[in-house]
Tab-separated table of C-alpha atoms and ligand atoms in Angstrom:
chain	number	residue	atom	x	y	z
Z	3	MET	CA	-36.675	128.919	-204.989
Z	4	THR	CA	-37.461	125.183	-204.804
Z	5	ALA	CA	-40.773	124.077	-203.147
Z	6	PRO	CA	-41.064	122.805	-199.887
Z	7	ARG	CA	-41.242	119.224	-199.009
Z	8	SER	CA	-44.881	118.023	-198.737
Z	9	VAL	CA	-45.950	115.041	-196.404
Z	10	PRO	CA	-49.650	114.038	-195.685
Z	11	VAL	CA	-49.084	114.091	-192.105
Z	12	ALA	CA	-46.715	115.950	-189.634
Z	13	ILE	CA	-46.639	115.383	-185.788
Z	14	VAL	CA	-44.789	117.839	-183.899
Z	15	GLY	CA	-43.500	116.107	-180.569
Z	16	GLY	CA	-42.185	112.479	-180.237
Z	17	GLY	CA	-43.223	112.106	-176.657
Z	18	MET	CA	-45.764	109.145	-175.849
Z	19	ALA	CA	-48.837	110.682	-177.591
Z	20	GLY	CA	-46.839	111.705	-180.695
Z	21	LEU	CA	-45.039	108.351	-180.956
Z	22	LEU	CA	-48.359	106.624	-180.409
Z	23	LEU	CA	-50.404	108.515	-182.606
Z	24	ALA	CA	-47.586	107.862	-185.574
Z	25	LEU	CA	-48.211	104.213	-184.995
Z	26	LEU	CA	-51.931	104.059	-184.922
Z	27	LEU	CA	-52.290	106.471	-188.172
Z	28	ARG	CA	-49.953	103.983	-190.285
Z	29	GLN	CA	-52.078	101.055	-188.859
Z	30	ALA	CA	-55.247	102.756	-190.114
Z	31	GLY	CA	-53.622	103.254	-193.689
Z	32	GLN	CA	-51.727	106.842	-193.713
Z	33	ARG	CA	-48.964	105.886	-196.050
Z	34	GLN	CA	-46.465	108.297	-194.622
Z	35	VAL	CA	-46.197	110.388	-191.145
Z	36	LEU	CA	-43.426	112.618	-190.393
Z	37	LEU	CA	-42.471	112.881	-186.659
Z	38	LEU	CA	-40.621	116.193	-185.501
Z	39	GLU	CA	-38.988	115.935	-181.892
Z	40	THR	CA	-36.713	118.628	-180.412
Z	41	THR	CA	-34.776	116.338	-178.179
Z	42	PRO	CA	-32.051	114.013	-179.577
Z	43	LEU	CA	-32.275	110.216	-179.277
Z	44	GLN	CA	-29.614	108.552	-177.110
Z	45	ASP	CA	-26.982	106.743	-178.898
Z	46	ASP	CA	-28.612	103.303	-177.874
Z	47	GLY	CA	-31.834	104.748	-179.494
Z	48	LEU	CA	-33.393	105.474	-175.818
Z	49	PRO	CA	-35.553	108.276	-175.946
Z	50	LEU	CA	-34.673	111.437	-174.189
Z	51	ALA	CA	-38.081	113.236	-174.398
Z	52	PRO	CA	-39.536	114.698	-171.254
Z	53	SER	CA	-42.211	111.781	-171.528
Z	54	PHE	CA	-39.704	109.205	-170.845
Z	55	ASP	CA	-38.216	110.439	-167.673
Z	56	ALA	CA	-37.896	108.712	-164.415
Z	57	ARG	CA	-41.860	108.314	-163.841
Z	58	SER	CA	-43.805	105.170	-164.420
Z	59	THR	CA	-47.456	105.272	-165.741
Z	60	ALA	CA	-50.672	103.023	-164.855
Z	61	LEU	CA	-52.019	102.098	-167.975
Z	62	SER	CA	-55.832	101.123	-168.185
Z	63	ALA	CA	-57.207	98.182	-169.450
Z	64	GLY	CA	-58.348	100.309	-172.422
Z	65	THR	CA	-54.968	101.365	-173.130
Z	66	LEU	CA	-53.568	97.810	-172.874
Z	67	GLN	CA	-56.146	96.969	-175.748
Z	68	VAL	CA	-55.011	99.791	-177.879
Z	69	PHE	CA	-51.502	98.414	-177.435
Z	70	ASP	CA	-52.938	94.938	-178.248
Z	71	GLN	CA	-54.184	96.099	-181.659
Z	72	LEU	CA	-50.678	97.341	-182.368
Z	73	GLY	CA	-49.034	94.073	-181.571
Z	74	LEU	CA	-47.320	95.570	-178.525
Z	75	ARG	CA	-49.213	94.446	-175.486
Z	76	GLU	CA	-46.942	91.156	-174.757
Z	77	THR	CA	-43.459	93.143	-175.230
Z	78	LEU	CA	-44.886	95.943	-173.213
Z	79	LEU	CA	-46.065	93.538	-170.433
Z	80	GLU	CA	-42.430	91.787	-170.230
Z	81	GLN	CA	-41.525	94.947	-167.949
Z	82	ALA	CA	-44.743	95.990	-166.454
Z	83	GLU	CA	-46.636	94.772	-163.347
Z	84	PRO	CA	-50.282	93.770	-163.525
Z	85	ILE	CA	-52.569	95.834	-161.418
Z	86	LEU	CA	-54.756	93.183	-159.359
Z	87	SER	CA	-56.771	95.731	-157.060
Z	88	VAL	CA	-57.080	99.202	-156.553
Z	89	ASP	CA	-57.242	100.813	-153.124
Z	90	VAL	CA	-58.424	104.258	-152.461
Z	91	SER	CA	-58.477	105.712	-148.883
Z	92	ARG	CA	-58.443	109.149	-146.888
Z	93	LYS	CA	-55.920	109.515	-144.143
Z	94	SER	CA	-57.569	109.631	-140.568
Z	95	ARG	CA	-61.215	109.036	-141.982
Z	96	LEU	CA	-63.774	106.148	-142.209
Z	97	GLY	CA	-64.010	104.514	-145.511
Z	98	GLN	CA	-61.875	102.586	-148.155
Z	99	VAL	CA	-62.833	101.437	-151.503
Z	100	ARG	CA	-61.265	98.275	-152.967
Z	101	ILE	CA	-61.447	97.173	-156.470
Z	102	ASN	CA	-60.597	93.829	-157.180
Z	103	ALA	CA	-59.807	92.361	-160.841
Z	104	ALA	CA	-61.146	88.923	-159.726
Z	105	GLU	CA	-64.164	90.554	-158.635
Z	106	GLU	CA	-64.709	92.475	-162.234
Z	107	GLY	CA	-63.678	88.803	-163.778
Z	108	LEU	CA	-60.723	89.958	-165.398
Z	109	PRO	CA	-57.319	89.096	-165.203
Z	110	MET	CA	-55.860	92.610	-164.392
Z	111	LEU	CA	-57.453	96.031	-164.093
Z	112	GLY	CA	-54.642	97.713	-165.915
Z	113	ALA	CA	-50.747	97.503	-165.677
Z	114	VAL	CA	-47.697	99.816	-164.558
Z	115	THR	CA	-44.475	100.192	-166.436
Z	116	GLU	CA	-41.739	102.844	-166.309
Z	117	ASN	CA	-41.775	105.523	-168.664
Z	118	ARG	CA	-38.434	104.546	-170.293
Z	119	TRP	CA	-39.687	101.209	-171.150
Z	120	LEU	CA	-42.787	102.484	-172.513
Z	121	GLY	CA	-40.832	104.733	-174.967
Z	122	ARG	CA	-38.334	102.138	-175.633
Z	123	VAL	CA	-41.401	100.129	-176.832
Z	124	LEU	CA	-42.849	102.779	-178.964
Z	125	LEU	CA	-39.836	103.951	-180.420
Z	126	ALA	CA	-38.585	100.222	-181.659
Z	127	ALA	CA	-42.302	99.913	-182.955
Z	128	VAL	CA	-41.869	103.591	-185.062
Z	129	ALA	CA	-38.243	102.114	-186.338
Z	130	ARG	CA	-39.799	98.626	-187.404
Z	131	VAL	CA	-42.976	99.667	-188.885
Z	132	GLY	CA	-41.586	101.862	-191.618
Z	133	GLY	CA	-43.558	104.662	-193.312
Z	134	ILE	CA	-42.571	106.663	-190.151
Z	135	GLU	CA	-39.940	109.243	-190.517
Z	136	LEU	CA	-38.611	110.231	-187.099
Z	137	ARG	CA	-36.672	113.148	-186.943
Z	138	ALA	CA	-34.966	113.905	-183.558
Z	139	PRO	CA	-33.260	116.528	-183.000
Z	140	CYS	CA	-35.707	118.805	-184.765
Z	141	ALA	CA	-37.420	121.867	-183.087
Z	142	VAL	CA	-40.609	123.457	-184.969
Z	143	ARG	CA	-40.256	127.028	-184.998
Z	144	ASN	CA	-43.593	128.053	-186.579
Z	145	ALA	CA	-46.446	126.887	-188.544
Z	146	ARG	CA	-48.266	129.075	-190.982
Z	147	ARG	CA	-51.749	128.209	-192.487
Z	148	GLN	CA	-51.685	127.574	-196.268
Z	149	PRO	CA	-54.915	126.881	-198.652
Z	150	ASP	CA	-54.486	123.312	-198.338
Z	151	GLY	CA	-52.272	122.608	-195.297
Z	152	TYR	CA	-49.778	124.190	-192.933
Z	153	LEU	CA	-46.179	125.232	-193.647
Z	154	ILE	CA	-43.860	124.020	-190.943
Z	155	GLU	CA	-40.563	125.958	-190.136
Z	156	THR	CA	-38.062	124.236	-188.242
Z	157	GLU	CA	-35.206	125.655	-186.010
Z	158	GLN	CA	-32.760	124.050	-188.678
Z	159	GLY	CA	-33.798	126.322	-191.383
Z	160	GLU	CA	-36.228	123.787	-193.306
Z	161	SER	CA	-39.758	124.168	-194.624
Z	162	ILE	CA	-42.197	121.223	-194.835
Z	163	HIS	CA	-45.731	121.430	-196.106
Z	164	CYS	CA	-48.036	119.016	-194.582
Z	165	ARG	CA	-51.940	118.294	-195.189
Z	166	LEU	CA	-52.541	117.651	-191.135
Z	167	LEU	CA	-50.188	119.123	-188.581
Z	168	VAL	CA	-50.744	117.316	-185.341
Z	169	ALA	CA	-49.803	119.521	-182.076
Z	170	ALA	CA	-48.254	117.181	-179.716
Z	171	ASP	CA	-45.664	119.255	-178.420
Z	172	GLY	CA	-46.623	119.536	-174.651
Z	173	ALA	CA	-48.399	122.024	-172.300
Z	174	HIS	CA	-46.547	124.847	-173.689
Z	175	SER	CA	-47.459	123.939	-177.298
Z	176	ARG	CA	-46.003	126.415	-179.805
Z	177	VAL	CA	-48.103	124.812	-182.549
Z	178	ARG	CA	-51.350	125.384	-180.648
Z	179	GLN	CA	-50.288	129.047	-180.578
Z	180	ALA	CA	-49.721	128.729	-184.292
Z	181	PHE	CA	-53.363	127.380	-184.715
Z	182	GLY	CA	-54.634	130.470	-183.107
Z	183	LEU	CA	-55.951	128.241	-180.162
Z	184	ASP	CA	-55.719	129.487	-176.448
Z	185	ALA	CA	-55.611	127.397	-173.501
Z	186	ARG	CA	-56.323	127.563	-170.000
Z	187	HIS	CA	-53.685	127.095	-167.752
Z	188	GLN	CA	-54.315	126.401	-163.703
Z	189	ASP	CA	-51.165	126.726	-161.344
Z	190	THR	CA	-52.236	124.454	-158.562
Z	191	GLY	CA	-49.538	125.747	-156.348
Z	192	HIS	CA	-48.834	122.309	-155.854
Z	193	GLU	CA	-46.085	119.918	-157.170
Z	194	ALA	CA	-45.463	116.268	-157.180
Z	195	ILE	CA	-42.830	114.306	-156.040
Z	196	PHE	CA	-42.065	111.012	-157.579
Z	197	ALA	CA	-39.711	108.459	-156.944
Z	198	ASN	CA	-39.329	104.495	-156.862
Z	199	ILE	CA	-39.400	102.673	-153.650
Z	200	GLU	CA	-38.507	99.031	-152.858
Z	201	LEU	CA	-40.550	97.279	-149.873
Z	202	GLN	CA	-39.416	94.375	-147.683
Z	203	ARG	CA	-42.607	92.537	-148.564
Z	204	ASP	CA	-44.594	91.583	-151.663
Z	205	HIS	CA	-46.935	94.674	-152.695
Z	206	GLY	CA	-49.521	91.922	-154.218
Z	207	GLY	CA	-50.314	93.912	-157.375
Z	208	VAL	CA	-52.051	96.614	-155.186
Z	209	ALA	CA	-52.348	100.299	-156.576
Z	210	TRP	CA	-52.874	102.725	-153.747
Z	211	GLU	CA	-54.418	106.042	-153.755
Z	212	ARG	CA	-54.462	107.743	-150.579
Z	213	PHE	CA	-55.953	111.300	-150.097
Z	214	LEU	CA	-54.296	113.522	-147.275
Z	215	ASP	CA	-54.982	116.952	-146.256
Z	216	ALA	CA	-52.338	118.471	-148.604
Z	217	GLY	CA	-53.045	116.547	-151.466
Z	218	PRO	CA	-53.411	113.181	-152.843
Z	219	MET	CA	-50.538	110.415	-153.397
Z	220	ALA	CA	-50.546	107.404	-155.371
Z	221	LEU	CA	-48.502	104.109	-155.092
Z	222	LEU	CA	-48.317	102.081	-158.180
Z	223	PRO	CA	-46.996	98.513	-158.202
Z	224	LEU	CA	-43.804	97.814	-160.553
Z	225	PRO	CA	-41.995	94.330	-161.265
Z	226	GLY	CA	-40.270	92.914	-158.249
Z	227	ARG	CA	-40.988	94.693	-154.867
Z	228	ARG	CA	-40.664	98.000	-156.042
Z	229	MET	CA	-43.488	100.719	-156.394
Z	230	ALA	CA	-43.855	103.950	-158.140
Z	231	LEU	CA	-44.607	106.695	-155.843
Z	232	VAL	CA	-46.402	110.086	-157.042
Z	233	TRP	CA	-46.822	112.286	-153.796
Z	234	THR	CA	-48.463	115.671	-154.122
Z	235	GLY	CA	-48.850	118.640	-151.773
Z	236	THR	CA	-48.310	122.457	-151.702
Z	237	GLN	CA	-44.781	123.502	-152.952
Z	238	ARG	CA	-44.100	124.524	-149.057
Z	239	ARG	CA	-44.728	121.040	-147.979
Z	240	MET	CA	-43.164	119.180	-150.776
Z	241	ALA	CA	-39.658	121.338	-150.995
Z	242	PRO	CA	-38.072	120.072	-147.958
Z	243	LEU	CA	-39.269	116.242	-148.608
Z	244	LEU	CA	-37.392	116.687	-151.914
Z	245	GLU	CA	-33.929	117.231	-150.160
Z	246	CYS	CA	-34.230	115.491	-146.731
Z	247	PRO	CA	-32.304	112.439	-145.845
Z	248	SER	CA	-33.836	109.076	-146.977
Z	249	GLU	CA	-34.646	107.931	-143.517
Z	250	GLN	CA	-36.474	111.179	-142.850
Z	251	PHE	CA	-38.519	110.969	-146.320
Z	252	ILE	CA	-39.248	107.278	-145.493
Z	253	ALA	CA	-40.533	107.968	-142.120
Z	254	ALA	CA	-42.795	110.687	-143.446
Z	255	LEU	CA	-44.081	108.850	-146.156
Z	256	GLN	CA	-44.955	105.730	-143.497
Z	257	ASP	CA	-46.669	108.375	-141.431
Z	258	ASP	CA	-48.872	109.561	-144.243
Z	259	PHE	CA	-49.543	106.227	-145.925
Z	260	GLY	CA	-49.745	103.852	-142.679
Z	261	ILE	CA	-47.167	101.561	-142.258
Z	262	ASP	CA	-49.480	98.691	-141.913
Z	263	ARG	CA	-50.639	99.223	-145.662
Z	264	LEU	CA	-47.144	98.424	-147.018
Z	265	GLY	CA	-44.770	97.317	-144.389
Z	266	PRO	CA	-41.355	98.278	-143.879
Z	267	ILE	CA	-39.683	100.250	-146.965
Z	268	ALA	CA	-36.136	99.068	-147.727
Z	269	ARG	CA	-35.022	101.582	-150.194
Z	270	ILE	CA	-35.986	104.735	-151.734
Z	271	GLY	CA	-34.449	105.870	-155.242
Z	272	SER	CA	-33.833	109.031	-156.605
Z	273	ARG	CA	-36.446	111.852	-155.909
Z	274	HIS	CA	-37.866	114.260	-158.771
Z	275	ARG	CA	-40.050	116.934	-158.437
Z	276	TYR	CA	-42.883	118.115	-161.178
Z	277	PRO	CA	-44.923	121.180	-160.592
Z	278	LEU	CA	-48.690	120.770	-161.128
Z	279	VAL	CA	-50.225	123.100	-163.677
Z	280	LEU	CA	-53.208	121.781	-165.287
Z	281	THR	CA	-53.646	122.842	-169.010
Z	282	HIS	CA	-56.848	122.736	-171.232
Z	283	ALA	CA	-56.829	123.668	-174.891
Z	284	ILE	CA	-59.819	125.859	-175.551
Z	285	GLY	CA	-60.785	124.298	-178.994
Z	286	GLN	CA	-58.600	121.483	-180.466
Z	287	VAL	CA	-59.428	121.278	-184.359
Z	288	VAL	CA	-58.496	123.772	-186.840
Z	289	PRO	CA	-58.808	123.390	-190.576
Z	290	PHE	CA	-55.536	121.044	-191.374
Z	291	GLY	CA	-54.929	121.072	-187.248
Z	292	VAL	CA	-55.497	119.237	-184.618
Z	293	VAL	CA	-53.960	119.231	-180.890
Z	294	VAL	CA	-53.473	116.430	-178.948
Z	295	GLY	CA	-51.911	114.881	-175.579
Z	296	ASN	CA	-50.583	117.242	-172.966
Z	297	ALA	CA	-50.840	119.972	-175.419
Z	298	ALA	CA	-54.889	119.389	-175.438
Z	299	HIS	CA	-54.963	118.533	-171.462
Z	300	THR	CA	-52.586	118.170	-168.710
Z	301	LEU	CA	-54.002	116.650	-165.908
Z	302	HIS	CA	-53.503	116.244	-162.426
Z	303	PRO	CA	-51.437	113.053	-161.922
Z	304	VAL	CA	-53.953	111.836	-159.186
Z	305	ALA	CA	-55.779	109.090	-160.804
Z	306	GLY	CA	-53.052	108.234	-163.471
Z	307	GLN	CA	-55.571	109.413	-166.438
Z	308	GLY	CA	-53.840	111.649	-168.513
Z	309	PHE	CA	-52.113	109.326	-170.946
Z	310	ASN	CA	-55.040	106.973	-170.800
Z	311	LEU	CA	-57.507	109.618	-172.005
Z	312	SER	CA	-55.089	110.704	-174.767
Z	313	VAL	CA	-54.766	107.153	-175.819
Z	314	ARG	CA	-58.520	107.136	-176.417
Z	315	ASP	CA	-58.414	110.293	-178.040
Z	316	LEU	CA	-55.599	109.264	-180.463
Z	317	ALA	CA	-57.385	105.702	-181.143
Z	318	LEU	CA	-60.588	107.682	-182.445
Z	319	LEU	CA	-58.412	110.420	-184.174
Z	320	ALA	CA	-56.558	107.521	-186.313
Z	321	GLN	CA	-59.687	105.880	-186.832
Z	322	THR	CA	-61.386	109.195	-188.110
Z	323	VAL	CA	-58.355	110.334	-190.387
Z	324	GLY	CA	-58.195	106.649	-191.634
Z	325	ASP	CA	-56.418	106.389	-195.016
Z	326	SER	CA	-57.814	109.745	-196.230
Z	327	ASP	CA	-56.207	111.637	-198.850
Z	328	THR	CA	-57.340	114.888	-196.862
Z	329	PRO	CA	-56.504	114.228	-193.749
Z	330	GLY	CA	-57.009	117.682	-192.548
Z	331	ALA	CA	-60.654	117.968	-193.898
Z	332	LEU	CA	-62.042	120.187	-190.943
Z	333	THR	CA	-65.529	118.079	-191.112
Z	334	GLY	CA	-63.602	114.871	-190.067
Z	335	LEU	CA	-61.611	116.446	-187.170
Z	336	GLN	CA	-64.821	118.395	-186.000
Z	337	ARG	CA	-66.628	114.977	-186.013
Z	338	TYR	CA	-63.361	113.490	-184.065
Z	339	HIS	CA	-63.626	116.559	-181.400
Z	340	ALA	CA	-67.305	116.272	-180.830
Z	341	ALA	CA	-67.130	112.523	-180.091
Z	342	ARG	CA	-64.304	112.968	-177.799
Z	343	ALA	CA	-65.472	115.905	-175.691
Z	344	ALA	CA	-67.682	114.342	-173.195
Z	345	ASP	CA	-65.030	111.887	-172.109
Z	346	GLN	CA	-62.429	114.490	-172.089
Z	347	GLN	CA	-64.911	117.257	-169.980
Z	348	GLN	CA	-65.723	114.658	-167.312
Z	349	ILE	CA	-62.009	113.450	-166.756
Z	350	VAL	CA	-60.542	116.958	-166.808
Z	351	GLN	CA	-63.293	118.172	-164.040
Z	352	ALA	CA	-62.694	114.903	-162.073
Z	353	SER	CA	-58.816	115.154	-161.786
Z	354	ARG	CA	-59.576	118.878	-160.896
Z	355	LEU	CA	-62.191	118.321	-158.456
Z	356	LEU	CA	-60.893	115.209	-156.709
Z	357	PRO	CA	-57.984	116.488	-154.821
Z	358	GLU	CA	-60.287	119.654	-153.723
Z	359	LEU	CA	-63.330	117.005	-152.876
Z	360	PHE	CA	-60.807	115.102	-150.653
Z	361	ARG	CA	-58.774	117.832	-149.168
Z	362	ALA	CA	-61.961	119.577	-147.748
Z	363	THR	CA	-62.352	118.816	-144.242
Z	364	TRP	CA	-65.482	120.518	-142.823
Z	365	GLY	CA	-69.009	119.908	-142.499
Z	366	PRO	CA	-71.089	117.974	-144.903
Z	367	PHE	CA	-68.903	117.930	-147.766
Z	368	ALA	CA	-66.322	116.000	-145.485
Z	369	HIS	CA	-69.540	113.884	-144.110
Z	370	SER	CA	-70.683	113.168	-148.117
Z	371	ARG	CA	-67.082	112.206	-149.130
Z	372	GLN	CA	-66.838	109.636	-146.332
Z	373	LEU	CA	-70.378	108.236	-147.316
Z	374	GLY	CA	-69.275	108.168	-150.791
Z	375	LEU	CA	-66.176	105.952	-150.103
Z	376	VAL	CA	-68.345	104.017	-147.637
Z	377	ALA	CA	-71.070	103.516	-150.259
Z	378	MET	CA	-68.913	102.443	-153.067
Z	379	ASP	CA	-67.231	99.675	-150.874
Z	380	LEU	CA	-70.756	98.358	-150.092
Z	381	TRP	CA	-72.320	98.933	-153.222
Z	382	PRO	CA	-70.592	96.331	-156.117
Z	383	ARG	CA	-72.641	97.985	-159.049
Z	384	LEU	CA	-71.565	101.525	-158.308
Z	385	ARG	CA	-67.824	100.106	-157.540
Z	386	SER	CA	-68.035	98.349	-160.954
Z	387	GLY	CA	-68.965	101.476	-162.683
Z	388	PHE	CA	-66.005	102.920	-161.159
Z	389	ALA	CA	-63.991	100.244	-161.787
Z	390	ALA	CA	-64.918	100.483	-165.715
Z	391	ARG	CA	-64.172	104.045	-165.891
Z	392	ALA	CA	-60.789	103.796	-163.915
Z	393	MET	CA	-59.962	101.009	-166.311
Z	394	GLY	CA	-60.912	103.221	-169.075
Z	395	VAL	CA	-63.233	100.602	-170.894
Z	396	GLN	CA	-66.159	102.631	-169.944
Z	397	HIS	CA	-66.310	106.305	-171.152
Z	398	ALA	CA	-69.807	107.217	-171.065
O	416	FAD	C1	-45.734	112.741	-162.229
O	416	FAD	C2	-46.987	112.421	-163.235
O	416	FAD	C3	-47.435	111.023	-163.033
O	416	FAD	C4	-48.212	110.494	-164.184
O	416	FAD	N1	-48.900	109.456	-164.343
O	416	FAD	C5	-49.642	108.809	-165.164
O	416	FAD	C6	-50.350	107.761	-165.081
O	416	FAD	O1	-50.110	107.033	-164.233
O	416	FAD	N2	-51.185	107.367	-166.164
O	416	FAD	C7	-51.454	108.146	-167.316
O	416	FAD	O2	-52.244	107.719	-167.838
O	416	FAD	N3	-50.966	109.378	-167.245
O	416	FAD	C8	-50.009	109.968	-166.358
O	416	FAD	N4	-49.579	111.068	-166.255
O	416	FAD	C9	-49.860	112.150	-167.443
O	416	FAD	C10	-48.520	111.237	-168.702
O	416	FAD	O3	-47.401	111.395	-168.230
O	416	FAD	C11	-48.666	112.721	-169.770
O	416	FAD	O4	-50.082	112.372	-170.403
O	416	FAD	C12	-48.090	112.309	-170.945
O	416	FAD	O5	-46.753	112.229	-170.672
O	416	FAD	C13	-48.219	113.405	-172.236
O	416	FAD	O6	-47.602	113.043	-173.115
O	416	FAD	P1	-47.442	113.787	-174.307
O	416	FAD	O7	-46.504	113.156	-175.292
O	416	FAD	O8	-48.673	114.415	-174.816
O	416	FAD	O9	-46.618	115.171	-173.804
O	416	FAD	P2	-45.046	115.617	-173.482
O	416	FAD	O10	-44.732	114.441	-172.645
O	416	FAD	O11	-45.113	116.818	-172.955
O	416	FAD	O12	-44.354	115.266	-174.858
O	416	FAD	C14	-44.352	116.521	-175.760
O	416	FAD	C15	-42.920	116.535	-176.835
O	416	FAD	O13	-42.939	117.468	-177.731
O	416	FAD	C16	-41.564	117.814	-177.656
O	416	FAD	N5	-41.869	119.433	-178.382
O	416	FAD	C17	-41.969	120.433	-177.758
O	416	FAD	N6	-41.811	121.619	-178.532
O	416	FAD	C18	-41.202	121.000	-179.715
O	416	FAD	C19	-41.223	121.662	-180.718
O	416	FAD	N7	-41.187	123.192	-180.930
O	416	FAD	N8	-40.574	120.943	-181.855
O	416	FAD	C20	-40.507	119.771	-181.666
O	416	FAD	N9	-40.918	118.853	-180.630
O	416	FAD	C21	-41.140	119.917	-179.484
O	416	FAD	C22	-41.185	117.637	-176.493
O	416	FAD	O14	-39.611	117.654	-176.519
O	416	FAD	C23	-41.667	116.641	-175.800
O	416	FAD	O15	-40.981	115.329	-176.332
O	416	FAD	C24	-48.481	111.573	-165.154
O	416	FAD	C25	-48.093	112.891	-165.094
O	416	FAD	C26	-47.210	113.170	-164.263
O	416	FAD	C27	-46.430	114.627	-164.466
């Protein structure tokens, strides 16, 4: 029997997290990275992976910095819209928080791009830099621990040995299971509808975050007069909104959002649904293995933090592994995990609690929430802290 092929690093999952990590590892000096993705690429090289569906993503200033270090920021911004301000409000309640880039002394707070474009930019870079072998379609069936790494078995019948195995294979990660790590799944009973809308007037680069009794919604600016809508609520509330005629959907949206904020909506694109199951891996590192991206934490999309949090993880992971000949050494992986734990915990908690906090309509809780919004609007230093966190440039 011939010995299996051996690579220093193998990443399972070619979504946003997997592709970005491959690029960061190459930049950090790893000579060879193998990426295994179960979905095929389209003929024109467009990614089909679930990360790159019809959604859009708000990229924080910190994430844009990481793309800058990879030399990808300018290309990414060719089809992205700068966020000039963020507006947080609660329907039928006092208080509104407005965070402005200009007040923070910044050209933008972040930028919004369609996931398809993000995928194109990442895939083109992967093809360009060399040293990254992307296999798609290629599904990993199992991974078995060896004395010096992991042995991966693919559905295609291949065996590959690697010294570091990265689980970037999404919330239901098979590789995480192969590591023997559990995950906590919380079915919120809620789902998100996402769709693009087109306004009759300019959006002015404002990202809106609005909390409703049924759940939060976000409207993110896209190039032109388009905006990306993420509207969350119980399955009972959202199901009819997915199917109803456009006019009815627009009327419901304007009712929840307040027509004065946006002006008339000219058009609505196709609607998609996404069940909101939150996942948090219990433990993220084992000898020769690490869990990242959605496989490590799948968040409520309310604050647009999931990918931004992962980018901070991935940047530090690549820095920790560097050009090491023993990239799977447990001490390095543990150091990485310990350094990322506080930021991860805070964002995971916040993304769990925020919708609950804003949903509560009773007594002192509701009162403190309103006070919180008002205080934030009045107290620039507190607001700056909030902005810094939202932008992903302050993690502590
Ligand atoms: C509605 C919505 C809006 C969002 N908006 C934002 C936002 O504005 N800002 C933000 O920061 N984040 C946002 N997020 C979060 C963001 O989308 C996720 O953080 C991101 O998609 C995670 O990417 P991933 O690569 O970790 O996982 P996935 O996208 O789940 O990718 C996993 C990949 O692994 C592959 N795979 C699975 N099993 C195998 C196998 N056995 N072998 C090989 N390959 C396999 C899959 O095909 C897939 O391509 C949003 C999420 C949602 C749902």
